[in-house]
XYZ file of C-alpha atoms in Angstrom:
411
model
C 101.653 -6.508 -99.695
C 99.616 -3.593 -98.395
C 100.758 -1.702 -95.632
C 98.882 0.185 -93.567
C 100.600 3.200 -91.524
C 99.738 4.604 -88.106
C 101.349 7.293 -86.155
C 101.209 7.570 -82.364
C 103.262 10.434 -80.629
C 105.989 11.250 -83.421
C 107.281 7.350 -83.705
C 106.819 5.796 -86.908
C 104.942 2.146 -86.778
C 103.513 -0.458 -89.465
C 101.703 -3.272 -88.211
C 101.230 -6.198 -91.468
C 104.981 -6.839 -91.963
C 106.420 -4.377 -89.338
C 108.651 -1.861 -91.233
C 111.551 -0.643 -89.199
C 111.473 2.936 -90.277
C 114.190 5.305 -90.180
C 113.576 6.996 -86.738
C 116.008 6.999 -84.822
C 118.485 5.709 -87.512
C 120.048 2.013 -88.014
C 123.474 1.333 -88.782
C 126.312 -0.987 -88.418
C 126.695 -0.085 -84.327
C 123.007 -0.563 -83.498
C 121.872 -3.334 -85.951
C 123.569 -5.966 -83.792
C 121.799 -4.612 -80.152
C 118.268 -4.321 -82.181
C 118.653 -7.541 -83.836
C 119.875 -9.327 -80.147
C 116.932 -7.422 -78.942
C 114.064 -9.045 -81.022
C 115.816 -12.403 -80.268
C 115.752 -11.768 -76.499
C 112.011 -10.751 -77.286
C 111.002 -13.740 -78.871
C 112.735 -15.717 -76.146
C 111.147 -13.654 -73.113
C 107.380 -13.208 -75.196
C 108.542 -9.381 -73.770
C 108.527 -7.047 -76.710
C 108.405 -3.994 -74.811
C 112.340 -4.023 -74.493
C 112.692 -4.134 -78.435
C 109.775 -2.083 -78.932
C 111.589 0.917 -77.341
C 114.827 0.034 -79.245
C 113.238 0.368 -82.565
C 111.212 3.028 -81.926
C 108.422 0.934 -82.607
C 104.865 -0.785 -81.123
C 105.163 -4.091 -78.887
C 102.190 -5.278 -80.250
C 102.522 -4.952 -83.627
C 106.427 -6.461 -83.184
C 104.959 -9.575 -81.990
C 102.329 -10.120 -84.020
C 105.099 -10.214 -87.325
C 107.767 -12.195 -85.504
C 106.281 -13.888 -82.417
C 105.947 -17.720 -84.028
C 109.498 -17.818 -84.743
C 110.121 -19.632 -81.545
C 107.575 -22.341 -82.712
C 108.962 -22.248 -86.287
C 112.526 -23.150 -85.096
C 111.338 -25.835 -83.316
C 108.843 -27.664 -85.769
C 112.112 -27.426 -88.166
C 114.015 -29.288 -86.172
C 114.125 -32.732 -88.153
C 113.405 -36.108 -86.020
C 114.663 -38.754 -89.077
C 114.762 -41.884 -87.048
C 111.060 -42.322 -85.824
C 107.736 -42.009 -87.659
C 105.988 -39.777 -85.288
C 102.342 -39.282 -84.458
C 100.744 -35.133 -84.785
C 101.009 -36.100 -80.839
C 103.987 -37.378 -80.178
C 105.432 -34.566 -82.333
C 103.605 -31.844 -80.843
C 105.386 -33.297 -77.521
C 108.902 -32.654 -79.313
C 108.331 -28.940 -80.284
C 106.875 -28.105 -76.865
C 110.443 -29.597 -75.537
C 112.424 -27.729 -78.533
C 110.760 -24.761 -77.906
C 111.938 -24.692 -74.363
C 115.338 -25.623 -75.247
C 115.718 -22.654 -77.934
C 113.827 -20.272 -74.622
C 116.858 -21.693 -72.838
C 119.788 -21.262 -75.427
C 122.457 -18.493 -75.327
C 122.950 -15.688 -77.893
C 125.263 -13.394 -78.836
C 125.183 -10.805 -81.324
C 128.646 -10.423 -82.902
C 128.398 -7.503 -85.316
C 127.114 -6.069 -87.994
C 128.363 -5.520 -91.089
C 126.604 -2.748 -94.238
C 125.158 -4.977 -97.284
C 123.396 -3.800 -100.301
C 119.929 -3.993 -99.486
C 120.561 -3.378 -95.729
C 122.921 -5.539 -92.637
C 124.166 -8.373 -92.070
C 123.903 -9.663 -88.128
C 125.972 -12.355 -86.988
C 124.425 -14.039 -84.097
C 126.195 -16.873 -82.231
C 123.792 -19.665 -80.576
C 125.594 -21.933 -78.419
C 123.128 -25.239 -79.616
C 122.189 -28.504 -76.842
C 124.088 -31.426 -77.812
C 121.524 -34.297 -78.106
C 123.485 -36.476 -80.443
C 122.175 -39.710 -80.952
C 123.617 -43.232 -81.875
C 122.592 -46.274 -83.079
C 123.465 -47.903 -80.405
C 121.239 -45.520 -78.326
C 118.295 -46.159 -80.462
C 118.599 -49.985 -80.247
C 118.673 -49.628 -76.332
C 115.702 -47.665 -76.573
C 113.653 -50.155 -78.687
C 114.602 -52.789 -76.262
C 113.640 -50.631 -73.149
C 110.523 -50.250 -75.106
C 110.258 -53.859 -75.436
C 110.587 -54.453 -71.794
C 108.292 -52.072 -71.169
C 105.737 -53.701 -73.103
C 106.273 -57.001 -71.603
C 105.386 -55.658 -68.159
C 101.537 -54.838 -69.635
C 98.998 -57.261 -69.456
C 99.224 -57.692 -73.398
C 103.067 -58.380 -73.726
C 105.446 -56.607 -76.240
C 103.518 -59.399 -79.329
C 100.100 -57.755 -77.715
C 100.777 -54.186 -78.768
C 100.119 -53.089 -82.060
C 103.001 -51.213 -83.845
C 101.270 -47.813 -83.348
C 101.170 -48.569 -80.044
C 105.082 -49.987 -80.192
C 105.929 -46.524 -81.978
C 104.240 -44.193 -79.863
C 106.308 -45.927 -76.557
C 109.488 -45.492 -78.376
C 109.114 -41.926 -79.141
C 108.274 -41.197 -75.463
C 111.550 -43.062 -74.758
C 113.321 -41.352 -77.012
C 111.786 -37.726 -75.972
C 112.545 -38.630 -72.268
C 116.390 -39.869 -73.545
C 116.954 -36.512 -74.909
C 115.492 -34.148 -71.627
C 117.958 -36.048 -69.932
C 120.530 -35.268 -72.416
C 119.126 -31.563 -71.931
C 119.297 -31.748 -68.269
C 123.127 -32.258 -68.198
C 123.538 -29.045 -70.720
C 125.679 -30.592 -72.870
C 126.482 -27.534 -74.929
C 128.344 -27.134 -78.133
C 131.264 -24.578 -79.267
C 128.670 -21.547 -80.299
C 127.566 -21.874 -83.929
C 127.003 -18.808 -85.769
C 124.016 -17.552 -87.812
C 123.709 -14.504 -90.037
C 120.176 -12.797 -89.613
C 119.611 -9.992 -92.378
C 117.810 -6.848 -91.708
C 116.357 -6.205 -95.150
C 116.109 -1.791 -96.520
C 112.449 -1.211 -97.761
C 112.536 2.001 -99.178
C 112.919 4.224 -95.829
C 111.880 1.184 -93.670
C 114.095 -2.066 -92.460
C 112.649 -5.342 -91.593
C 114.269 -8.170 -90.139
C 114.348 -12.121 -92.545
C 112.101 -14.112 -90.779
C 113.448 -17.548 -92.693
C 117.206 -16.379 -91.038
C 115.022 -16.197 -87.683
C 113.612 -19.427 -87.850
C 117.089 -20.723 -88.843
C 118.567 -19.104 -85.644
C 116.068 -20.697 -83.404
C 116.503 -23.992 -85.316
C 119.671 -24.004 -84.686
C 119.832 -24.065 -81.007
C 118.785 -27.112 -80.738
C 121.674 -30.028 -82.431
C 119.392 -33.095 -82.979
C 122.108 -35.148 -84.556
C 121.369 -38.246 -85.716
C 123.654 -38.748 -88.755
C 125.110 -41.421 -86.721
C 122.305 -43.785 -87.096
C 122.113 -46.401 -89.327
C 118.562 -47.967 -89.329
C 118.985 -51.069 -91.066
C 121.810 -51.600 -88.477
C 119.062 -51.253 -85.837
C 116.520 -53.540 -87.398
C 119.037 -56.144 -87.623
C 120.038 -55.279 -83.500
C 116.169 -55.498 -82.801
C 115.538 -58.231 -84.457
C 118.487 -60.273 -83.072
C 117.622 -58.898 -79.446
C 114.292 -59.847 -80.058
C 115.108 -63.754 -80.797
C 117.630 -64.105 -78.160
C 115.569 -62.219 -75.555
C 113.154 -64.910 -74.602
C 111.817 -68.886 -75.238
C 108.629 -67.065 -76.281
C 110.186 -65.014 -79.021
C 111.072 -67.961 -80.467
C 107.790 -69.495 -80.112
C 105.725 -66.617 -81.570
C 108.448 -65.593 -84.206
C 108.088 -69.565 -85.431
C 104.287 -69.299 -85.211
C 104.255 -66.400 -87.381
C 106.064 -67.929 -89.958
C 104.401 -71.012 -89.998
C 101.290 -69.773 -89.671
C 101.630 -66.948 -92.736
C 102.899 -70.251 -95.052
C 100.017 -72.770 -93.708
C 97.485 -70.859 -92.608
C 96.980 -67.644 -94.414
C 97.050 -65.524 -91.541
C 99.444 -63.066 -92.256
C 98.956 -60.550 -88.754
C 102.086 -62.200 -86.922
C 104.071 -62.003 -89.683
C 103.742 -58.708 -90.785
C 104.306 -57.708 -86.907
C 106.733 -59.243 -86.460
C 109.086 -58.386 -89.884
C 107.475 -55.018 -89.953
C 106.045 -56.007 -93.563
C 102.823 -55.145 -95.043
C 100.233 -57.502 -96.325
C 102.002 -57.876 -99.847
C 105.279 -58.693 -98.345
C 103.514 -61.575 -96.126
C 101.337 -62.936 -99.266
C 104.663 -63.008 -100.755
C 106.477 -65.122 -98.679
C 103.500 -67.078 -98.553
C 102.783 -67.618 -102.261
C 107.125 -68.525 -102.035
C 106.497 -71.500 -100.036
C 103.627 -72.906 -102.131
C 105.213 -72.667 -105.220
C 108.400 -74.080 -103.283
C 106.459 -77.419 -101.709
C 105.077 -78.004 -105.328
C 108.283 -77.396 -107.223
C 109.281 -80.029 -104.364
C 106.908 -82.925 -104.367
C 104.370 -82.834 -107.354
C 105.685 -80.675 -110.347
C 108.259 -77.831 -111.379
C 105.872 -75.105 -112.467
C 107.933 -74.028 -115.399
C 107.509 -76.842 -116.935
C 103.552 -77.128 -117.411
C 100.482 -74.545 -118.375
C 99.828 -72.037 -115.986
C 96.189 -73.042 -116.198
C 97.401 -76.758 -114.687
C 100.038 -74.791 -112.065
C 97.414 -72.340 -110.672
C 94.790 -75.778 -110.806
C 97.635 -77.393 -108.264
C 98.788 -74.459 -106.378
C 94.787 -73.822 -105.089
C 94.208 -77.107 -104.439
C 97.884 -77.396 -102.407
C 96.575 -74.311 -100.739
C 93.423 -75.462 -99.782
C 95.579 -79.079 -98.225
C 97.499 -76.998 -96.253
C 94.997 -75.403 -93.905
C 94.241 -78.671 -93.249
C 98.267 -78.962 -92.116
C 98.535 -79.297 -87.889
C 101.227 -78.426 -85.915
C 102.380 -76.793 -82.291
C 105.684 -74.862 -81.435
C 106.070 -76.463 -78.762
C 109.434 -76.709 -76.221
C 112.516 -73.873 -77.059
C 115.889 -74.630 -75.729
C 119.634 -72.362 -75.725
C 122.317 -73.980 -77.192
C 125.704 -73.091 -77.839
C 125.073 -71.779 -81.102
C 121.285 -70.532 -80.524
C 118.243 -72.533 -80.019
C 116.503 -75.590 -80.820
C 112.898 -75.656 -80.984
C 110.819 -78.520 -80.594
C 107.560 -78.407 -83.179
C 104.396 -81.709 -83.039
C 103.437 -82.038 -86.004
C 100.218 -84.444 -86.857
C 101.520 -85.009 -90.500
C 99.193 -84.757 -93.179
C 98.874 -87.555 -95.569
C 98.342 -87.044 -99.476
C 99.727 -90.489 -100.161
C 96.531 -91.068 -102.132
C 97.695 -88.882 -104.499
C 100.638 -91.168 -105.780
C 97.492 -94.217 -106.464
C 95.544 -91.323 -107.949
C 98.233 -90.685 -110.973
C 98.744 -94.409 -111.102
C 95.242 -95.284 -111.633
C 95.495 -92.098 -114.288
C 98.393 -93.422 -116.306
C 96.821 -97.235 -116.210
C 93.316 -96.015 -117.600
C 95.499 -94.061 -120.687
C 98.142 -96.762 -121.724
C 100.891 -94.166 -119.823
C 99.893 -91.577 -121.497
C 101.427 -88.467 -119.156
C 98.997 -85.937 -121.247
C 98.951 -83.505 -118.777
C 95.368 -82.296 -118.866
C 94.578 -86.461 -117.318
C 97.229 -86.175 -115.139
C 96.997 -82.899 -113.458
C 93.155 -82.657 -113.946
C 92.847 -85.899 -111.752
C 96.027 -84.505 -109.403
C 93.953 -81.431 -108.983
C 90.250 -83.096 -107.969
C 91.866 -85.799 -105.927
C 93.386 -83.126 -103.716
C 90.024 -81.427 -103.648
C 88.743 -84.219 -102.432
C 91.880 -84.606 -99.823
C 91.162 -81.063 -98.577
C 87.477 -82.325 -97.582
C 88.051 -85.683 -95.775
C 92.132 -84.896 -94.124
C 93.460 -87.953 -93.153
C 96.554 -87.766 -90.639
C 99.601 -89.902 -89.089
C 100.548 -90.050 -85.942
C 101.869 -87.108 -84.384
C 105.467 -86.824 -84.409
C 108.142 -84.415 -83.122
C 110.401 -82.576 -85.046
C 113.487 -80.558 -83.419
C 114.718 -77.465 -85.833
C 117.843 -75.230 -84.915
C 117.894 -71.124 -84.653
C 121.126 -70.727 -85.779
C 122.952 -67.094 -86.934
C 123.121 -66.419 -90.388
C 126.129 -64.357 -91.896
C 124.655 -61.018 -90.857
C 124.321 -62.582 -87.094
C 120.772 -63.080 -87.124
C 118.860 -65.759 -86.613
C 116.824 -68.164 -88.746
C 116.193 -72.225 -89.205
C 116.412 -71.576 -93.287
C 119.448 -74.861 -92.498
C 116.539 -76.930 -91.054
C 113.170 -75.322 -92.640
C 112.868 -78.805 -94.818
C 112.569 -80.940 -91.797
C 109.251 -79.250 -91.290
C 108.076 -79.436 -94.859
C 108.835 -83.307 -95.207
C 107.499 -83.896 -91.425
C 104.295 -81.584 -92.093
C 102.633 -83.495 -95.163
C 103.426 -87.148 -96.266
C 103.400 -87.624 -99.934
């Protein structure tokens, strides 16, 4: 690195990576107050103080070490939320006030090899978080939501994340506000010989600064809040069980795959997944165990199933709280692929039994294709499934999720 020296009545200055010279001297009994001093400079934005201590130019002193403030904060980790450049511009302008507002000490000094050895103590903020306090803050978010003219299921998850993180910056200024302070932590800050000149480790600097602010969140286990959310979210409300139901349904009937990715947090491969699950499932079910046959006759069936089951009509309709959990109410108009059953009969007739499976499934296959044009239905009926808790507490029909399947398409 080039340096580039000035001299302005007797006092020695650099200006690219400010040199401490020599005048004046360093040593163990002043290395502490000059070190303290930068720190209080850096807190203040006043170099002037620690200009005069080191013998050195204000100007030039700020322009090497005046981000550290801002370092220290953008260092300070946030683990628990994925946070927008906004949001987490919002969070260092809050750190950065908090590290203004911390308390430091210098301790000593102590002679090293290439220089001293500062200990600084930093009495940090406590703003320890739980999970417990991030599951209240997902459901304040929630309620939040539901007081907009959209609704919590109107909100798009950027939108979802961006209210939590407010939450959660708001939670921890009033965490600030009742100074909640540590037992002082400290922090060794080395001032580095250069030849004649001393300069101060800017990484220990932004490690100070960091430190002042004790974002713990070591106590949070996000699974655990998932599973919290999730819960709250099913118990909270007849219409969380009505949209949660929808979603599923429509993601295995339908195609559309928007409410269920919302709602489980998935992405699109996740919801074709459970999807493509179900299919297979109602086939394996009613018309053939795919492992059995071709794949060229499976994937023949499992589009023309698929096509069938847009055809499939239902409504979540009434929710009611039970002892257990809830029992929901879904009209279903069931679909009919009786035909089907003739259709393989009038197969097996025509080839003296013969089950070859290219006759069979070849006529299985266009016969639904010609279902999936001309739906015919029965009369609408009601089925009642129960939300019950699983072994992990949440809750899900998977006890009652055939009494749909058999109610939503007659074979």
């Amino acid at each position: 690195m080039k340096f580039i020296q000035y001299k302005r009545a007797g006092l020695c200055l650099t200006a690219a990576a400010i040199l401490l010279t020599g005048c004046g001297g360093w040593s163990e009994e002043n290395a502490a107050d000059r070190t303290l001093a930068l720190i209080r400079a850096a807190v203040s934005d006043d170099y002037s103080t620690a200009a005069d201590a080191m013998k050195t130019d204000a100007d030039a002193l700020r322009e090497t070490y005046g981000g550290m403030i801002e370092a220290g904060a953008a260092s300070v980790e946030i683990k628990t939320l994925e946070l927008s450049d906004e949001s987490r511009a919002a969070f260092n302008t809050f750190f950065e006030e908090l590290i203004r507002g911390a308390e430091y000490e210098a301790e000593g000094a102590v002679k090293t090899e290439d220089g001293f050895a500062v200990t600084v103590n930093v009495r940090p903020i406590d703003l320890s978080v739980t999970t417990d306090d991030l599951v209240a803050l997902y459901k304040e978010a929630y309620n939040k939501a539901e007081d907009t003219a959209e609704g919590f299921y109107g909100t798009s998850t950027e939108e979802e994340m961006e209210m939590i993180a407010g939450l959660y910056l708001d939670s921890l200024k009033d965490r600030a506000s009742r100074e909640l302070y540590r037992k002082a932590v400290p922090v060794t800050v080395h001032v580095i010989k250069d030849g004649s000149s001393f300069r101060f480790n800017t990484e220990d600097l932004t490690g100070l600064f960091r430190s002042a602010v004790h974002l713990d969140e070591e106590g949070v286990d996000i699974e655990e809040v998932d599973r919290q959310f999730t819960s709250f979210l099913i118990r909270e409300s007849a219409d969380s069980q009505k949209h949660w139901l929808q979603a599923e349904l429509d993601c295995i009937y339908k195609q559309e795959y928007m409410g269920f990715m919302k709602y489980y947090d998935a992405d699109l491969e996740e919801a074709r997944q459970e999807h493509d699950f179900n299919v297979r499932y109602i086939m394996q079910k009613y018309l053939l165990d795919p492992n059995d046959y071709s794949e060229e006759y499976v994937e023949k069936i499992y589009k023309a199933l698929e096509k069938n089951m847009l055809n499939c009509k239902y409504t979540v309709d009434d929710v009611t709280g039970t002892n257990e959990g809830y029992a929901v109410t879904v009209i279903i108009e069931p679909l009919s692929m009786q035909g089907i059953t003739s259709e393989i009969g009038r197969v097996l007739t025509e080839n003296g039994g013969s089950r070859d499976e290219a006759s069979v499934y070849n006529a299985i296959a266009q016969a639904m294709d010609n279902m999936a044009s001309s739906p015919v239905y029965d009369d609408a009926r009601s089925v009642v499934v129960r939300i019950l808790p699983d072994e992990n507490g949440q809750l899900s029909i998977d006890e009652d999720w055939d009494l749909i399947r058999d109610a939503m398409i007659i074979w």
